[in-house]
């Protein structure tokens, strides 16, 4: 079979678009041109253009490519600048304080560019060789920072949600095997599993419930435990909840403690919870997606005492180690627990070829083809180092505290907690008025107005059904003046609301 002349012509035109030895010039030129556009993104002085979905829909000709017309890279870059780079949210901008998105470090971007270009898939040794060892070295580093024992192990994941899924899955299967001799991986569901119960605080991340549902146990299998005024799980409430479930005939199998809750940055009392889990002989998972990296700091190390006793830990480098998405790890106390998810495929990693010296990391992952996300961490540790990262984290923590002290006496603000990490949850109020319904509307109005005008991105959340605003501070270069500038905009907008609506 031969390609016809027309197809051959098309083939020849674009054959220089592959990353290979024949196209080095094209690669270099393409990357340089792209960098030029990325620099224009950095030159923007707003966090986001504030354009709405309908504004973008009016540019439909850009959104939906004409498949019959190919563009040059220059044309495509110009289009994407108009469509994306000029509009999209810039996490490094000092007026972006909404969610857990950090500004990223340049060495981490270098690592990502390299990982993407080489396109290593860390799934089997024969697809990755030394990349496998580098990932394992990064895992060993973080396991040792977390004071996990020699038997511990881990794997890079797509994020905290996937890591928490693995924790719940391994906890479920380990319990089913240990106490009921069940091999859920092989034989599937058993009725007794419907009685399994997970415990986490009422401030824990939604992925716990979502994952319990995906694992077939449902939201009802997750028992939420009350928190104190500092938004930390109450240990006595945990014991009561465990006892109550036992009385109901249910089977407690795991506690998920949060080290750095998403909204409040609060740390559950890990050591006390660890002891409780040991007494009941149940799995102890720590969701450190947000706060895990604070183990590197002097200021917060003590709040992470107890990681040494964890059966598993979630840690997100893309939340608080200044890494581009994705970079996240799931750690487990004993590598043997990975057997609950491992699969040996003849074409990929046959069991009779298994070799500890040249491991196939696919054994430990939910994913098969998987990005080499450990490389950016390697570059970061090698060139920036843990002490500097710790100083960045301490800096954003003190920034949150400064903000807290600045707002504490301000009659226009009601604060619900003292920051333990780098978030602050508060709401705008008008002295003299006590109408929560009205405050909900004002605070949502403030958030929306600031976003749509491109002035600032602030998050909102709910506490006891009331709406609050949230700052998530992750930019070590932001100053107190930067954040007070956003506070000023919030005040002005809040006062405007009165003029417009009352
Ligand atoms: C963000 C977060 C998660 C989810 O992590 P992703 O990386 O977004 O999947 C889980 N737990 C906590 C406490 C979080 O803050």
XYZ file of C-alpha atoms and ligand atoms in Angstrom:
517
model
C 0.000 0.000 0.000
C 1.284 3.434 -0.893
C 0.002 6.809 0.229
C -1.500 8.744 -2.650
C 0.285 11.879 -3.824
C -2.047 14.273 -2.035
C -1.637 12.531 1.320
C 2.092 12.393 0.796
C 2.161 16.116 0.278
C 0.282 16.766 3.515
C 2.557 14.331 5.330
C 5.670 16.132 4.109
C 4.397 19.562 5.107
C 4.156 18.806 8.803
C 6.807 16.162 9.254
C 9.078 18.688 10.961
C 6.587 19.079 13.834
C 7.833 16.119 15.847
C 10.229 16.471 18.749
C 13.165 14.601 17.240
C 16.701 15.047 15.959
C 15.579 16.366 12.558
C 13.542 19.184 14.070
C 15.823 20.673 16.687
C 15.631 24.108 15.073
C 11.845 24.006 14.935
C 11.714 22.977 18.591
C 14.048 25.713 19.720
C 12.270 28.360 17.688
C 8.826 27.202 18.853
C 9.788 27.255 22.507
C 11.379 30.678 22.130
C 8.309 32.109 20.423
C 6.111 30.646 23.147
C 8.293 32.171 25.848
C 7.883 35.537 24.164
C 4.094 35.229 24.568
C 4.392 33.961 28.127
C 6.369 37.076 28.977
C 3.457 39.150 27.704
C 1.269 37.224 30.162
C 3.613 38.302 32.964
C 3.428 41.912 31.796
C -0.318 42.023 32.459
C -1.225 44.224 35.397
C -4.549 42.509 36.203
C -5.202 39.025 37.597
C -7.933 38.302 35.040
C -9.817 40.267 32.402
C -13.135 39.465 34.054
C -14.695 38.557 30.697
C -17.804 36.444 31.114
C -18.667 33.222 29.313
C -20.846 35.142 26.876
C -17.962 37.476 26.049
C -15.981 34.416 25.058
C -18.841 32.870 23.125
C -18.923 35.978 20.949
C -15.357 35.054 19.973
C -16.546 31.641 18.833
C -14.524 31.783 15.644
C -11.437 31.607 17.839
C -12.797 28.957 20.192
C -13.770 26.509 17.484
C -10.941 26.047 15.029
C -11.687 25.827 11.377
C -10.482 22.313 10.783
C -9.818 22.944 7.119
C -7.500 25.820 7.752
C -4.176 25.212 9.481
C -2.447 28.122 11.158
C 1.226 28.858 11.483
C 2.531 28.727 15.049
C 2.750 32.541 14.996
C -0.919 32.813 14.053
C -1.950 30.265 16.685
C 0.070 32.076 19.362
C -1.527 35.385 18.411
C -4.986 33.795 18.621
C -4.331 32.145 21.947
C -3.022 35.405 23.349
C -6.328 37.076 22.481
C -8.369 34.158 23.720
C -6.449 32.950 26.762
C -3.250 34.704 27.832
C -4.871 38.148 27.874
C -7.818 36.920 29.935
C -7.132 33.931 32.079
C -6.477 33.920 35.793
C -2.902 34.686 36.852
C -2.212 32.949 40.142
C 1.003 34.882 40.698
C -0.822 38.219 40.709
C -1.079 39.828 44.174
C -4.830 40.378 43.748
C -5.464 36.645 43.304
C -6.212 35.332 46.785
C -9.051 32.909 46.069
C -8.133 29.247 46.021
C -5.248 26.911 46.757
C -3.287 27.863 43.636
C 0.277 28.894 44.250
C 2.658 30.908 42.112
C 5.142 28.469 40.581
C 8.913 28.275 40.770
C 10.969 28.572 37.592
C 13.058 25.407 38.237
C 9.787 23.477 38.548
C 8.702 24.821 35.143
C 12.058 23.707 33.731
C 11.392 20.234 35.134
C 7.928 20.207 33.588
C 9.174 21.357 30.188
C 11.752 18.597 30.249
C 9.289 15.934 31.441
C 6.781 16.951 28.773
C 9.290 17.120 25.930
C 10.994 13.822 26.709
C 7.502 12.480 27.480
C 8.571 9.833 29.952
C 5.744 7.658 31.223
C 6.622 6.428 34.686
C 4.664 3.225 34.397
C 7.173 0.448 33.787
C 10.917 0.333 34.194
C 11.362 -0.275 30.476
C 9.533 2.984 29.711
C 11.318 5.148 32.224
C 14.491 3.606 33.724
C 16.189 6.324 35.802
C 12.980 8.398 35.941
C 11.516 5.615 38.084
C 14.472 5.909 40.455
C 14.153 9.709 40.598
C 10.450 9.435 41.480
C 11.266 6.864 44.143
C 14.005 9.088 45.536
C 11.516 11.969 45.831
C 9.092 9.617 47.581
C 11.820 8.478 49.962
C 12.666 12.106 50.702
C 9.081 13.040 51.601
C 8.490 9.792 53.552
C 11.539 10.595 55.641
C 10.428 14.225 56.183
C 7.134 12.740 57.401
C 9.066 10.379 59.704
C 7.445 7.300 58.228
C 9.256 3.999 58.839
C 11.654 2.214 56.467
C 8.791 0.073 55.150
C 6.995 3.145 53.844
C 6.512 3.895 50.187
C 4.443 6.099 47.926
C 3.527 7.199 44.454
C 2.986 10.481 42.648
C -0.688 11.102 41.898
C -2.790 13.640 40.019
C -3.692 15.405 43.271
C -5.130 15.190 46.752
C -8.407 13.796 45.478
C -6.713 10.777 43.920
C -4.423 10.355 46.927
C -7.409 10.368 49.277
C -9.139 7.841 47.021
C -6.160 5.522 47.395
C -6.191 5.958 51.169
C -9.862 5.033 51.470
C -9.480 2.149 49.044
C -6.456 0.624 50.803
C -8.066 1.155 54.221
C -11.235 -0.613 53.055
C -9.472 -3.540 51.412
C -6.939 -3.994 54.219
C -9.732 -4.067 56.805
C -11.863 -6.467 54.762
C -8.919 -8.820 54.367
C -7.630 -8.610 57.929
C -10.954 -9.003 59.710
C -13.111 -10.946 57.262
C -10.595 -12.720 55.008
C -12.183 -10.981 52.041
C -10.292 -10.322 48.833
C -12.350 -7.429 47.481
C -9.956 -6.789 44.600
C -10.611 -10.255 43.212
C -14.153 -11.099 44.225
C -15.778 -7.715 44.508
C -18.454 -6.548 46.868
C -19.510 -8.210 50.084
C -22.487 -7.143 52.212
C -20.418 -6.539 55.316
C -18.601 -3.720 53.497
C -21.834 -1.701 53.601
C -21.256 -1.405 57.351
C -17.758 0.077 57.041
C -17.508 3.638 58.357
C -14.957 6.410 57.797
C -14.564 9.303 60.257
C -13.381 12.812 59.435
C -14.069 16.299 60.752
C -16.920 18.457 59.495
C -14.244 20.732 57.992
C -12.563 17.978 55.966
C -12.281 18.092 52.182
C -15.276 17.008 50.080
C -13.134 14.407 48.314
C -13.546 12.115 51.327
C -17.287 11.804 50.714
C -16.910 11.792 46.968
C -14.346 8.995 47.112
C -16.412 6.961 49.584
C -19.235 7.153 47.044
C -16.939 6.119 44.190
C -15.787 3.164 46.290
C -19.387 1.989 46.539
C -19.842 2.903 50.204
C -21.804 6.099 49.697
C -21.725 9.438 51.476
C -23.484 7.765 54.404
C -20.369 5.764 55.198
C -18.561 9.001 56.113
C -19.319 10.129 59.653
C -18.443 13.780 60.212
C -17.084 14.650 63.615
C -17.623 18.043 65.276
C -14.838 20.625 65.418
C -13.946 23.128 68.133
C -13.711 26.932 67.838
C -10.308 26.584 66.200
C -11.899 24.346 63.499
C -10.054 21.238 64.755
C -11.614 17.820 65.187
C -12.717 17.212 68.784
C -11.132 13.955 69.952
C -13.900 13.189 72.452
C -16.499 13.716 69.736
C -14.514 11.283 67.583
C -14.582 8.619 70.294
C -18.301 9.170 70.827
C -18.979 8.899 67.088
C -16.958 5.678 66.815
C -18.769 4.187 69.820
C -22.143 5.208 68.465
C -21.498 3.585 65.074
C -20.387 0.397 66.804
C -23.604 0.340 68.824
C -25.560 0.725 65.604
C -23.819 -2.402 64.325
C -21.565 -0.534 61.929
C -17.830 -1.113 61.584
C -15.411 1.812 62.030
C -12.454 1.213 59.708
C -10.562 4.507 59.338
C -10.122 8.055 60.587
C -9.125 10.783 58.158
C -7.466 13.670 59.982
C -6.836 16.899 58.109
C -3.501 18.685 58.382
C -4.523 22.072 57.055
C -8.231 22.256 56.286
C -9.067 23.790 52.926
C -11.040 26.710 54.343
C -9.413 27.452 57.686
C -5.959 25.865 57.432
C -6.631 24.221 60.786
C -4.783 21.106 61.943
C -6.646 18.277 63.623
C -4.825 17.023 66.763
C -2.869 14.328 64.958
C -1.184 12.677 67.926
C -4.375 12.294 69.916
C -6.244 10.991 66.886
C -3.375 8.604 66.140
C -3.720 7.111 69.627
C -7.471 6.701 69.221
C -7.005 4.868 65.919
C -4.440 2.568 67.538
C -6.872 1.772 70.367
C -9.572 0.821 67.899
C -7.064 -0.806 65.553
C -8.265 1.189 62.570
C -6.529 2.976 59.688
C -5.119 6.456 60.315
C -4.970 8.657 57.230
C -3.687 12.238 57.235
C -4.968 14.513 54.503
C -2.076 16.956 54.283
C -2.935 18.192 50.786
C -2.645 21.784 51.951
C -0.650 21.663 55.206
C 1.649 18.669 54.614
C 4.552 20.734 53.252
C 4.539 22.806 56.441
C 6.396 19.877 57.991
C 9.464 21.610 56.491
C 8.947 24.734 58.619
C 9.982 25.634 62.155
C 6.662 27.374 62.777
C 4.382 24.419 62.038
C 6.474 21.283 62.441
C 4.906 20.641 65.869
C 1.407 20.664 64.375
C 2.456 17.770 62.169
C 3.773 15.669 65.040
C 1.935 12.408 64.580
C 2.719 11.855 60.898
C 5.095 9.138 62.112
C 2.058 7.152 63.237
C 0.031 7.537 60.043
C -0.952 4.563 57.914
C -1.134 6.869 54.921
C -0.607 10.533 54.032
C -1.777 12.812 51.231
C 0.524 15.683 50.295
C 0.088 18.147 47.437
C 3.204 19.833 46.108
C 1.015 21.827 43.725
C -0.772 23.389 46.705
C 2.101 24.433 48.913
C 5.441 23.698 47.348
C 5.095 26.149 44.465
C 4.862 23.407 41.818
C 2.810 23.551 38.632
C -0.261 21.285 38.492
C 0.016 18.278 38.849
C 2.438 17.344 41.566
C 1.145 15.359 44.465
C 1.973 12.246 46.433
C 0.257 9.445 48.278
C 2.378 7.866 51.008
C 1.724 4.617 52.806
C 3.255 3.203 55.971
C 4.038 -0.158 54.418
C 4.623 -0.807 50.745
C 2.756 -4.120 51.073
C -0.584 -2.278 51.048
C -0.144 -1.468 47.371
C -1.062 -5.104 46.678
C -4.704 -4.060 46.980
C -4.486 -2.105 43.748
C -1.683 -3.827 41.835
C -2.354 -5.696 38.621
C 0.062 -7.720 36.543
C -0.576 -7.482 32.815
C 1.172 -9.836 30.429
C 1.967 -7.110 27.951
C 3.229 -4.615 30.526
C 4.478 -5.884 33.864
C 4.114 -9.676 34.054
C 4.442 -11.036 37.571
C 7.237 -13.425 36.602
C 9.357 -10.449 35.488
C 8.863 -8.598 38.748
C 12.192 -7.221 39.947
C 12.602 -4.951 42.967
C 15.757 -3.402 41.509
C 13.924 -2.264 38.387
C 10.412 -1.650 39.676
C 7.350 -1.041 37.541
C 5.613 1.841 39.310
C 2.323 1.012 37.567
C 1.913 -1.569 40.356
C 1.359 1.239 42.845
C -0.769 3.592 40.803
C -4.404 3.881 39.776
C -3.133 5.333 36.523
C -1.306 3.396 33.826
C 0.327 6.025 31.621
C 1.514 8.608 34.123
C 3.421 11.890 33.899
C 6.898 12.278 35.351
C 5.720 14.849 37.895
C 8.544 14.051 40.290
C 11.066 15.764 38.016
C 9.896 19.289 38.867
C 10.179 18.460 42.558
C 13.727 17.221 41.942
C 14.677 20.496 40.231
C 13.058 22.460 43.062
C 14.840 20.574 45.827
C 18.179 20.699 44.003
C 18.119 24.407 43.155
C 15.861 26.050 45.731
C 16.068 23.670 48.667
C 13.813 22.842 51.581
C 15.005 25.684 53.850
C 14.008 28.300 51.293
C 10.668 26.613 50.671
C 10.086 26.616 54.425
C 10.843 30.354 54.529
C 8.281 30.973 51.743
C 5.663 29.024 53.690
C 6.419 30.844 56.930
C 6.189 34.135 55.065
C 2.630 33.497 53.805
C 1.603 32.292 57.238
C 2.796 35.531 58.855
C 1.087 37.490 56.108
C -2.221 35.840 57.053
C -1.572 36.648 60.722
C -0.773 40.284 59.880
C -4.003 40.543 57.963
C -5.876 39.006 60.883
C -4.453 41.596 63.288
C -5.218 44.419 60.855
C -8.872 43.407 60.530
C -9.552 42.325 64.092
C -10.585 45.757 65.326
C -12.206 46.895 62.086
C -15.992 47.211 62.628
C -16.569 46.430 58.934
C -15.257 42.901 59.297
C -16.228 39.834 61.237
C -13.472 37.192 61.405
C -14.282 33.598 62.295
C -10.856 32.197 63.166
C -7.235 33.043 63.808
C -5.164 31.744 60.873
C -3.245 28.584 61.622
C -1.881 28.391 58.070
C -2.341 30.994 55.365
C -6.084 31.476 54.917
C -8.424 33.961 56.505
C -12.221 33.552 56.536
C -14.222 36.681 57.311
C -17.170 38.681 56.114
C -17.951 42.269 55.415
C -20.542 43.703 57.796
C -22.119 47.054 58.399
C -21.931 48.215 62.005
C -25.381 48.383 63.526
C -27.071 45.966 61.116
C -27.652 42.351 62.087
C -29.213 40.753 59.108
C -27.454 37.598 57.968
C -29.563 37.272 54.821
C -28.504 40.737 53.788
C -24.851 39.984 54.601
C -24.919 36.851 52.477
C -26.072 38.924 49.522
C -23.556 41.728 50.138
C -20.592 39.377 50.465
C -21.512 37.439 47.335
C -21.994 40.742 45.533
C -18.505 41.846 46.614
C -16.925 38.627 45.386
C -18.694 38.763 42.032
C -18.104 42.459 41.451
C -14.387 42.267 42.193
C -13.983 39.264 39.901
C -15.953 40.620 36.987
C -14.215 43.968 37.095
C -10.862 42.168 37.078
C -9.917 43.873 40.358
C -9.395 40.847 42.599
C -10.297 37.212 43.049
C -11.545 36.351 46.511
C -13.197 33.035 47.415
C -16.372 32.488 49.379
C -17.429 29.675 51.658
C -20.150 28.918 54.171
C -19.997 28.473 57.914
C -23.201 27.540 59.742
C -25.101 28.354 56.513
C -23.747 31.924 56.435
C -21.661 33.224 53.548
C -18.083 34.313 54.246
C -15.229 35.541 52.118
C -11.905 33.728 52.092
C -8.344 34.790 51.356
C -5.916 31.984 50.551
C -2.460 33.508 50.743
C 0.176 31.485 48.898
C 2.333 34.160 47.334
C 5.447 34.826 49.439
C 6.074 38.033 47.477
C 2.734 39.569 48.458
C 2.960 42.258 51.114
C 0.509 43.356 53.759
C -0.105 46.470 51.631
C -1.093 44.225 48.714
C -3.691 42.394 50.786
C -4.930 45.550 52.518
C -5.442 46.999 49.057
C -7.906 44.149 48.370
C -9.547 44.815 51.750
C -10.020 48.421 50.715
C -11.705 47.299 47.475
C -13.962 44.993 49.486
C -14.987 47.868 51.747
C -15.620 50.235 48.850
C -17.664 47.599 47.031
C -19.602 46.745 50.190
C -20.466 50.399 50.707
C -21.502 50.687 47.066
C -23.939 47.844 47.510
C -25.835 49.964 50.009
C -26.087 52.836 47.550
C -27.297 50.617 44.739
C -29.760 48.359 46.536
C -31.195 50.018 49.603
C -7.233 20.660 47.802
C -7.468 19.620 48.790
C -7.718 18.294 48.397
C -7.853 17.911 46.944
O -6.632 18.006 46.291
P -6.533 18.151 44.694
O -5.078 18.202 44.449
O -7.247 19.425 44.339
O -7.208 16.960 44.102
C -7.855 17.345 49.380
N -7.777 17.685 50.686
C -7.552 18.943 51.097
C -7.475 19.237 52.567
C -7.401 19.961 50.168
O -7.198 21.229 50.577
